[in-house]
Coordinates of C-alpha atoms and ligand atoms in Angstrom, one line a residue:
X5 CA 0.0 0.0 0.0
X6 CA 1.6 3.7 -0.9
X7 CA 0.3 6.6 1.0
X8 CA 0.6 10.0 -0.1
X9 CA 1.2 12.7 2.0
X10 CA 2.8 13.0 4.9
X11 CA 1.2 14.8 7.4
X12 CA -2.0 13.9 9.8
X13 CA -4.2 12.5 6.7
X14 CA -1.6 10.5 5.8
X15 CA 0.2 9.5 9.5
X16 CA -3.4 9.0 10.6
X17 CA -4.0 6.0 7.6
X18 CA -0.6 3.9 7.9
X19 CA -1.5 3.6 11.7
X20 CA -5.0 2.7 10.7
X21 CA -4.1 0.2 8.4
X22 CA -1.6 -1.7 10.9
X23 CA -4.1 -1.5 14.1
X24 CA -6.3 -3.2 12.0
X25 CA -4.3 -5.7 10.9
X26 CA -2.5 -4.8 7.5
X27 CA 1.0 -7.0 7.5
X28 CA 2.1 -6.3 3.8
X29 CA 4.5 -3.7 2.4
X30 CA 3.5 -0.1 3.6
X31 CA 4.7 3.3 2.3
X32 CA 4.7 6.8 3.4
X33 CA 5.7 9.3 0.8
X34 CA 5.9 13.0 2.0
X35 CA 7.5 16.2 0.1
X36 CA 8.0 18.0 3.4
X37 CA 11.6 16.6 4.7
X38 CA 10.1 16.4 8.1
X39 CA 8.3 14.0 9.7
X40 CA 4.7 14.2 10.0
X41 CA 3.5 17.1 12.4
X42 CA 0.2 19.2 13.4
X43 CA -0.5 22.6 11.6
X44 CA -3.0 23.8 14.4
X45 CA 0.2 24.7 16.9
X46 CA 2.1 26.7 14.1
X47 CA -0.4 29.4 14.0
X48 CA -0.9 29.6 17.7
X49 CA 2.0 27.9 20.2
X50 CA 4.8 27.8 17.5
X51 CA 3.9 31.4 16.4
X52 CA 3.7 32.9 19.4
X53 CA 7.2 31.4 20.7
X54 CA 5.6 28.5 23.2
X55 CA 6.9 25.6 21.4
X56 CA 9.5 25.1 18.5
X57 CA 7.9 22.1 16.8
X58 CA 4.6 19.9 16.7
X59 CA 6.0 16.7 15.8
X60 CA 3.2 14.1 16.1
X61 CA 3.9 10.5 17.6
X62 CA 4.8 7.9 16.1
X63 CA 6.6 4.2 16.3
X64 CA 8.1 4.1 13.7
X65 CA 9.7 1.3 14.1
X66 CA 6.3 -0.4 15.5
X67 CA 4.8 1.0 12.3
X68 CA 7.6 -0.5 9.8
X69 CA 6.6 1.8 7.4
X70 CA 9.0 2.9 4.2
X71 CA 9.3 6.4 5.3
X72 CA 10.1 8.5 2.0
X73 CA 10.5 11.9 3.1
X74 CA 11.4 15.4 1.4
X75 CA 9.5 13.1 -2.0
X76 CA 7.3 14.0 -4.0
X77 CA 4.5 12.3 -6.0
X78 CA 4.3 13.7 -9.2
X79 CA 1.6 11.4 -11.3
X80 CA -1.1 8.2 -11.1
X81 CA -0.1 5.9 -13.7
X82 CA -1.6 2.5 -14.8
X83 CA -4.7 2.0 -12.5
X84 CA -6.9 -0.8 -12.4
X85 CA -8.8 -2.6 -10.3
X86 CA -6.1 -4.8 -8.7
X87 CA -3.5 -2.0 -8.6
X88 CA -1.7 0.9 -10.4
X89 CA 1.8 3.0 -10.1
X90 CA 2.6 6.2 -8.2
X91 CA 5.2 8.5 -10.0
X92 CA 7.5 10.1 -7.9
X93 CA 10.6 12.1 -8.0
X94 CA 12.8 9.3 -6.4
X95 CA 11.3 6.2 -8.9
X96 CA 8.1 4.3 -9.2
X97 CA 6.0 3.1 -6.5
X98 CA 3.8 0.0 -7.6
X99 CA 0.7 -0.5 -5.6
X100 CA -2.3 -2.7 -4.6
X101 CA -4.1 -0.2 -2.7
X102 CA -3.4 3.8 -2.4
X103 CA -4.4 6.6 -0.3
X104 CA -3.9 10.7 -1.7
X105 CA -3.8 12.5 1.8
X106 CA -1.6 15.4 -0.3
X107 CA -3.6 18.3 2.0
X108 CA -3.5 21.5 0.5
X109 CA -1.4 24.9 -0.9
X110 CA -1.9 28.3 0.1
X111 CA -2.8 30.5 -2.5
X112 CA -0.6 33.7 -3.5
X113 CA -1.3 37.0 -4.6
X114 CA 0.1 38.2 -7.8
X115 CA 2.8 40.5 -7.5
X116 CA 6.8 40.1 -7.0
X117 CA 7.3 41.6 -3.3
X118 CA 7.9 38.9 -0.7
X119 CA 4.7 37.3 0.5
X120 CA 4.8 34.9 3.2
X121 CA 2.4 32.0 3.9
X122 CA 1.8 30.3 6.7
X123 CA 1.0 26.2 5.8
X124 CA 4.5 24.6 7.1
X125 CA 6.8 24.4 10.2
X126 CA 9.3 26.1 8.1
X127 CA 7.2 28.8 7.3
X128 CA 5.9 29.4 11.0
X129 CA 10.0 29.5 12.3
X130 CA 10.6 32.4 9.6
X131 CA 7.5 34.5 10.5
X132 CA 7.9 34.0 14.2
X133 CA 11.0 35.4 13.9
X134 CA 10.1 38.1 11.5
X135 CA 7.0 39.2 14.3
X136 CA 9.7 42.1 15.9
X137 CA 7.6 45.0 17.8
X138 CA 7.1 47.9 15.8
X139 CA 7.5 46.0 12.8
X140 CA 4.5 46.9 10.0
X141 CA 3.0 43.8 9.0
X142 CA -0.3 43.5 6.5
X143 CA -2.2 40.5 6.9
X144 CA -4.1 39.5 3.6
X145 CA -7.6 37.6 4.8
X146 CA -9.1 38.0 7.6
X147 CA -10.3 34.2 7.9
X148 CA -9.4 31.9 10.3
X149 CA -5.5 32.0 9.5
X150 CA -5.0 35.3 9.2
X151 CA -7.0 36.1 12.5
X152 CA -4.8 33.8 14.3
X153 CA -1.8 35.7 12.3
X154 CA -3.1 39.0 13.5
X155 CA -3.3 38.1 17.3
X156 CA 0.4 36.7 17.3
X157 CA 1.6 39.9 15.7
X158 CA -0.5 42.0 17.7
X159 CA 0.8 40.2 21.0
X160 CA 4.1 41.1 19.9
X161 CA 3.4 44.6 19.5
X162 CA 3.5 44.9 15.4
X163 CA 1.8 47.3 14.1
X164 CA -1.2 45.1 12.0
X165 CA -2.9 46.0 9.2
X166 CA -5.5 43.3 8.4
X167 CA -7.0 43.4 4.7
X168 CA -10.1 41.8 4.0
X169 CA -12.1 41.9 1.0
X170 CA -15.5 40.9 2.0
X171 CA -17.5 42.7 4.4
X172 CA -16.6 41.2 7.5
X173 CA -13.9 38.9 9.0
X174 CA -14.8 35.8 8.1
X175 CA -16.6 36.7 5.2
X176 CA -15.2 33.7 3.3
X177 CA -16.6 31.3 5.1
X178 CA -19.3 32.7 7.3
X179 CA -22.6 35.1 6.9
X180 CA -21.2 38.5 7.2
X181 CA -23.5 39.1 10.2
X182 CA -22.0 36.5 12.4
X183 CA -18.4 37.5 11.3
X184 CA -18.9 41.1 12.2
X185 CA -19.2 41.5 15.7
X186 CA -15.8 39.8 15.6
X187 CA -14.5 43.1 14.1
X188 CA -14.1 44.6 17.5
X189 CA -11.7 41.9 18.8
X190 CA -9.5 43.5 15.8
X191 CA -9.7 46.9 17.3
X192 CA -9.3 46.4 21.3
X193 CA -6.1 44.4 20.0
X194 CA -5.0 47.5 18.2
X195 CA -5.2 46.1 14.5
X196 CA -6.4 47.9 12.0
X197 CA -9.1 46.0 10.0
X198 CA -10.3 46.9 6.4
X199 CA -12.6 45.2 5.4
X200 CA -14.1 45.6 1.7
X201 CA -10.6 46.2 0.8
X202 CA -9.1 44.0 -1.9
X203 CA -5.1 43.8 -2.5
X204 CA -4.1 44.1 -6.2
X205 CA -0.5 43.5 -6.1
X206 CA 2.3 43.2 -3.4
X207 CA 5.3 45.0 -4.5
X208 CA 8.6 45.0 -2.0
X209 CA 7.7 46.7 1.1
X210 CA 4.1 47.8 -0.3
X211 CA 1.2 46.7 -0.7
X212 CA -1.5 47.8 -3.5
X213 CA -4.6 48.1 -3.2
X214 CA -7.0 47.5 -6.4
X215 CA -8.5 51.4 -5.3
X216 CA -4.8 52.3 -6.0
X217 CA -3.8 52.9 -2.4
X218 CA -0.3 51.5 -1.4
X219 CA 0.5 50.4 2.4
X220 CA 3.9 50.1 3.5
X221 CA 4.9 47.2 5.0
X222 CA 8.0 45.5 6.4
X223 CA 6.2 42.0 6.1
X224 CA 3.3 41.0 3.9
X225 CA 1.3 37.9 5.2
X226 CA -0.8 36.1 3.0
X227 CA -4.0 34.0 4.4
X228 CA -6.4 34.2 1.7
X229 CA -7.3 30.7 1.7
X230 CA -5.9 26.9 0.5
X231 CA -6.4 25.1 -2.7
X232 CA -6.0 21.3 -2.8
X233 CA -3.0 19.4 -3.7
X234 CA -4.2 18.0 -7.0
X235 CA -2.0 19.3 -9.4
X236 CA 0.1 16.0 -9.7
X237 CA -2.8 14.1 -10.5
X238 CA -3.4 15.7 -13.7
X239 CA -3.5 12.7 -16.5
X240 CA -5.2 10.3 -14.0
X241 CA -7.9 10.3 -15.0
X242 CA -8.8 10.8 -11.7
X243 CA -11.9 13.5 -10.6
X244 CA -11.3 16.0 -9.3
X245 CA -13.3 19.3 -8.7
X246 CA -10.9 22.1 -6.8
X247 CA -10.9 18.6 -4.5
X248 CA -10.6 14.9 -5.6
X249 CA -14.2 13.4 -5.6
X250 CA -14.4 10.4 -3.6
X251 CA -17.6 8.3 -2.6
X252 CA -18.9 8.4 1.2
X253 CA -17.1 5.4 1.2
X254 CA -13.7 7.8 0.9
X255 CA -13.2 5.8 -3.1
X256 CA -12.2 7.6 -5.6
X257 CA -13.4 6.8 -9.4
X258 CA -10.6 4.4 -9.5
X259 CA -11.4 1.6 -7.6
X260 CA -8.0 1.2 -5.5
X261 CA -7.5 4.3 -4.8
X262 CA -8.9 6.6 -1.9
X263 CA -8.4 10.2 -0.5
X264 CA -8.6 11.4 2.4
X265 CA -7.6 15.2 4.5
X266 CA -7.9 18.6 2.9
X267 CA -7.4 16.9 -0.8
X268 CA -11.1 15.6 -0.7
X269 CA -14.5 16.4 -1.0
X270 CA -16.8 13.8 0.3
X271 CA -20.3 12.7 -0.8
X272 CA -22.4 13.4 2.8
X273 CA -25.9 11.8 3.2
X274 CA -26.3 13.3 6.5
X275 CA -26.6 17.0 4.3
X276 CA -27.3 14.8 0.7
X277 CA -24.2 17.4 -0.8
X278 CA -20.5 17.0 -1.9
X279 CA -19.2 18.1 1.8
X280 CA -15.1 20.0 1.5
X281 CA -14.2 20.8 5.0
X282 CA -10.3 21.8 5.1
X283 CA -9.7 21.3 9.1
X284 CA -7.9 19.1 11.4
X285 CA -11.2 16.9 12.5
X286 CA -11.3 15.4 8.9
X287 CA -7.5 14.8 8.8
X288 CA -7.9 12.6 11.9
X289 CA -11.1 10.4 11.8
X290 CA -11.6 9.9 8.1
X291 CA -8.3 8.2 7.6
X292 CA -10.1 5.0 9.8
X293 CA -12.6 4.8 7.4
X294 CA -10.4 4.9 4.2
X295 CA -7.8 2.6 6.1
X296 CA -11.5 0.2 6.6
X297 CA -12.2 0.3 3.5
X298 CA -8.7 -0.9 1.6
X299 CA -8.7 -4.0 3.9
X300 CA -12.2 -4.8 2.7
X301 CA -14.7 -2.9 4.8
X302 CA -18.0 -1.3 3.8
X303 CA -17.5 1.9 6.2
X304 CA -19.0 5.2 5.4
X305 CA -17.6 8.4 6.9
X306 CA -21.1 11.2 7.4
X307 CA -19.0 12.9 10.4
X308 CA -20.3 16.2 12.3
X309 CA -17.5 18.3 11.0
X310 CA -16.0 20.2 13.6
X311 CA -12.9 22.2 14.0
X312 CA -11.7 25.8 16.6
X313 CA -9.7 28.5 16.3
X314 CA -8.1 31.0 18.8
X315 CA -7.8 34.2 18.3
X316 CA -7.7 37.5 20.3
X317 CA -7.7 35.2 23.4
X318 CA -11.0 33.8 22.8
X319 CA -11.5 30.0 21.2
X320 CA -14.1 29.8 18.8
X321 CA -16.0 26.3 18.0
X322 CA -17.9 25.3 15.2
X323 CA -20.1 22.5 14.5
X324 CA -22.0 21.1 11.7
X325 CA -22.8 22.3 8.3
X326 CA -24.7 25.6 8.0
X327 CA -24.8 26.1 4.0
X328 CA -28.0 23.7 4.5
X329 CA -29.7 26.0 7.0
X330 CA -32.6 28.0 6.6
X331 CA -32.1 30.1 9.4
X332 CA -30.3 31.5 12.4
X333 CA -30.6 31.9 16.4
X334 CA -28.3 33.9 18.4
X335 CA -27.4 32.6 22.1
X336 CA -26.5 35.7 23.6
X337 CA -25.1 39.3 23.1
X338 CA -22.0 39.2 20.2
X339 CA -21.5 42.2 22.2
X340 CA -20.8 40.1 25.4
X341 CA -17.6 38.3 25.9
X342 CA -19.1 34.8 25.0
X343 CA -22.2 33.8 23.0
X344 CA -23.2 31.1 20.7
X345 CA -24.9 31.1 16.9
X346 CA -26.9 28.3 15.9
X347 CA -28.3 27.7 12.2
X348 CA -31.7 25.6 11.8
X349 CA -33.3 24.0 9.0
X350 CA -36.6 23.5 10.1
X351 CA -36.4 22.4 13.7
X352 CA -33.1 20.6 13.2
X353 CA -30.2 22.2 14.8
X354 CA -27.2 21.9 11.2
X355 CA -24.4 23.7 12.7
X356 CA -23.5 26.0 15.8
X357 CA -20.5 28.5 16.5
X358 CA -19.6 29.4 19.8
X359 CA -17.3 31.7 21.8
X360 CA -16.0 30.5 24.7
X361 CA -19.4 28.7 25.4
X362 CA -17.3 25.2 25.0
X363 CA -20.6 23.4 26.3
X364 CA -22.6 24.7 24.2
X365 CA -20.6 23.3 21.0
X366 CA -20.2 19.6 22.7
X367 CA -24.3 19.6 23.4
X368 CA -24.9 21.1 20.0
X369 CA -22.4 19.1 18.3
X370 CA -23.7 15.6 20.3
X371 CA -27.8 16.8 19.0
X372 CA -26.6 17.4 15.6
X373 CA -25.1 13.6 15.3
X374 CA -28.6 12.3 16.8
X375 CA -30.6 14.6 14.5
X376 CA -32.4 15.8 17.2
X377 CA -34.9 18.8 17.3
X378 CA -34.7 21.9 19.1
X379 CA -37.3 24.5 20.2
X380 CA -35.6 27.2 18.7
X381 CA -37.6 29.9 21.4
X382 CA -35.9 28.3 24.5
X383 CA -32.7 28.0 22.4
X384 CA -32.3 31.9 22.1
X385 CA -32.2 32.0 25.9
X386 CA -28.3 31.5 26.6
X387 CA -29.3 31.2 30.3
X388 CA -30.6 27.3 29.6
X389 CA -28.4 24.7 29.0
X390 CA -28.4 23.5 25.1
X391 CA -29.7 21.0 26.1
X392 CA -32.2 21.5 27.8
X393 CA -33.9 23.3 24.5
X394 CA -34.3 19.9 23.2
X395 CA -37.2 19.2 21.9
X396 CA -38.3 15.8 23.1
Ligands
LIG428 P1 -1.6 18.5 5.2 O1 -1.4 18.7 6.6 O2 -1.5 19.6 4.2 O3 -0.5 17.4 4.7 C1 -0.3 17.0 3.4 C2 1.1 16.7 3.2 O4 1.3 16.2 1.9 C3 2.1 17.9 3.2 O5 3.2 17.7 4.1 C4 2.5 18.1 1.8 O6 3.8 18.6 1.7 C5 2.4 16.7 1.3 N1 2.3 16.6 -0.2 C6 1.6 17.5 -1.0 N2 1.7 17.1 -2.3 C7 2.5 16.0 -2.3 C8 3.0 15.2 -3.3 N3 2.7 15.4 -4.6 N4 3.8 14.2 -3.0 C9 4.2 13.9 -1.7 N5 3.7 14.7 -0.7 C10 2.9 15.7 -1.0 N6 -7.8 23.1 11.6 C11 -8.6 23.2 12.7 O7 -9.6 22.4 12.8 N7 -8.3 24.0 13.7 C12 -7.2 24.8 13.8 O8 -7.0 25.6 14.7 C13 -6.4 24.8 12.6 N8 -5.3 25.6 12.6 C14 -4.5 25.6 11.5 C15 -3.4 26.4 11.5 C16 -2.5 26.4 10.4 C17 -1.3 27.3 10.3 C18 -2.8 25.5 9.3 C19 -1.9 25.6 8.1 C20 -3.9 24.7 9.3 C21 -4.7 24.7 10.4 N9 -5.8 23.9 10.5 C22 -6.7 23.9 11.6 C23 -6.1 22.9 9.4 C24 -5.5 21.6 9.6 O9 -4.2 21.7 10.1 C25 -5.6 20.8 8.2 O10 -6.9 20.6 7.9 C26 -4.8 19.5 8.3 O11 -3.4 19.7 8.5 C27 -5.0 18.7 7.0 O12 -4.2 17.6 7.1 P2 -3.8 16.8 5.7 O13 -3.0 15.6 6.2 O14 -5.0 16.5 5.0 O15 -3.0 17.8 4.9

């Protein structure tokens, strides 16, 4: 079996496959020359100087695993049913079975001044020590990276400029009414948010603005989002929409061959849509199922997707799915220092975010995987437990 990928998609699967019983040949191929390692830390404990590294465990010797690191897979040759080839730059891998857990790139802006992303150890050790007090530094995106970005700057006492095209933070990925009230965190922090502001070109020590508007800056950050690792797989014949396509069963079109992580975009009953979700939840549990499947299972992975982030002190959770919902109930103030969104379609709770209200997420996020109702008048009241608005 040849995985592809080596970070927590890809750890996650060769571990999988041997606790459940997988004694043949096993490879790891990873283009990063480290060994596999978490990206949640970089952006908060490694960026902020409280740990160097995020190395995740592993016996490798326990594992015996072909560990090809600082490799990279560049095609999918010759698959059929019993098999096929992986490409890479260090020879051919033959395989029976194959898992693409290649994660995902961060996208650049155009332009020929230095832009720095954050998406790799490496990358977190040079901004850290980039991140000097005083120093001006423009954060591109105000999503979840470059929120995370802009408190570890901010802590160090840069002077932040975040830029964000959309009319909130969060405006990528969340109604702009629910990103909004966390504009203020921006402000007590001393950041400068601009929001409907779109970047046009970074230039050395500048940044454009498409209005024509330049903003010095001694470091440019970019966080305006990911795109799949899928470049490789070009010629496969392989699927592949922005994300590989794979069945709820993690398969791809090609019958031996499965993806798993950031690279794939699953088929989800439990919302009857093609489901992307780019966060560390996914990396972790759908590798079981993937791992299930190779050795001859018939598992389906219909997860809750969850993942946090922490920024400006505070950790906000969310839950479920809310693209599907056909409404929206506030828990609480956005003005107070904690409070809780849900999203309902009809008297289903689909997905929750929550600031510092960690209980609320775990009793939203346990309702949501047993479908059940909510009684959405008691569920404005932030003062009753979740649940407690239970329908029942
Ligand atoms: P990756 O971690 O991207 O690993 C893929 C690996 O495959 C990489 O090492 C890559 O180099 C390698 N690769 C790519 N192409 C090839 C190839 N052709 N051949 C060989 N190897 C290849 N999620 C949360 O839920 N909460 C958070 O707080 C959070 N914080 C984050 C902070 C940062 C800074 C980042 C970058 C991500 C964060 N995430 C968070 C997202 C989470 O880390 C990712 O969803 C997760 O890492 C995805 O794991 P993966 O194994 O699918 O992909």
């Amino acid at each position: 079996m040849v995985v592809v990928g080596g970070g927590l998609a890809g750890l996650r699967v060769v571990t999988e496959l041997r606790d459940r019983g997988y004694a043949g040949q096993l490879t790891l191929l990873g283009a990063e020359r480290h060994p596999p390692y978490d990206r949640p830390p970089l952006s908060k404990a490694v960026l902020s100087g409280a740990a160097d590294n995020s190395t995740l465990d592993a016996d490798w010797t326990a594992l015996n695993v072909q560990l090809l690191l600082g490799k990279t897979a560049t095609a999918l040759r010759d698959v059929i049913d019993a098999g096929g080839v992986v490409e890479t730059d260090a020879g051919f891998l033959d395989f029976t079975g194959c898992v693409i857990a290649t994660g995902a790139t961060p996208v650049r802006l155009p332009g020929a001044g230095r832009q720095r992303v954050l998406r790799t150890i490496d990358d977190a050790l040079a901004l850290r020590a980039a991140l000097r007090p005083d120093a001006r530094v423009v954060v591109v995106g105000a999503g979840w990276i470059g929120a995370e970005v802009a408190t570890a700057a901010a802590t160090v006492g840069c002077r932040v400029t975040v830029v964000e095209a959309t009319d909130a933070p969060l405006g990528g990925v969340l109604p702009a009414e629910v990103g909004a009230p966390t504009a203020r965190w921006y402000a007590d922090s001393g950041v400068d948010l601009r929001t409907n502001t779109r970047v046009a070109a970074v230039h050395d020590a500048r940044v454009e603005l498409d209005d024509g508007t330049l903003l010095p800056a001694d470091e440019v950050v970019t966080a305006v989002g990911v795109r799949p690792e899928t470049g490789w797989l070009a010629g496969s014949l392989l699927p592949v929409d922005r994300a590989i396509l794979v069945s709820p069963e993690l398969r791809t079109a090609l019958p031996p061959v499965y993806a798993v992580g950031d690279c794939a975009a699953w088929e989800s009953a439990r919302y009857a849509s093609r489901v992307h979700v780019e966060h560390w939840d996914t990396a972790l549990r759908a590798p079981a199922v993937a791992a299930a499947n190779l050795l001859g299972g018939r598992e389906r992975y219909d997860p809750v997707p969850y993942f946090w982030s922490e920024q400006f002190g505070r950790i906000v959770q969310y839950a479920g799915y809310h693209r599907v919902a056909d409404r929206l109930v506030w828990r609480g103030d956005s003005k107070d220092s904690s409070w809780t969104v849900c999203w309902l379609r009809r008297d289903s709770l689909v997905a929750v975010l929550t600031v510092d209200r960690p209980r609320d997420l775990a009793q939203a996020r346990r309702a949501m995987e047993r479908g059940e109702q909510v009684d959405a008048d008691r569920l404005a009241d932030p003062n009753l437990a979740l649940r407690d608005t239970l329908a029942r």
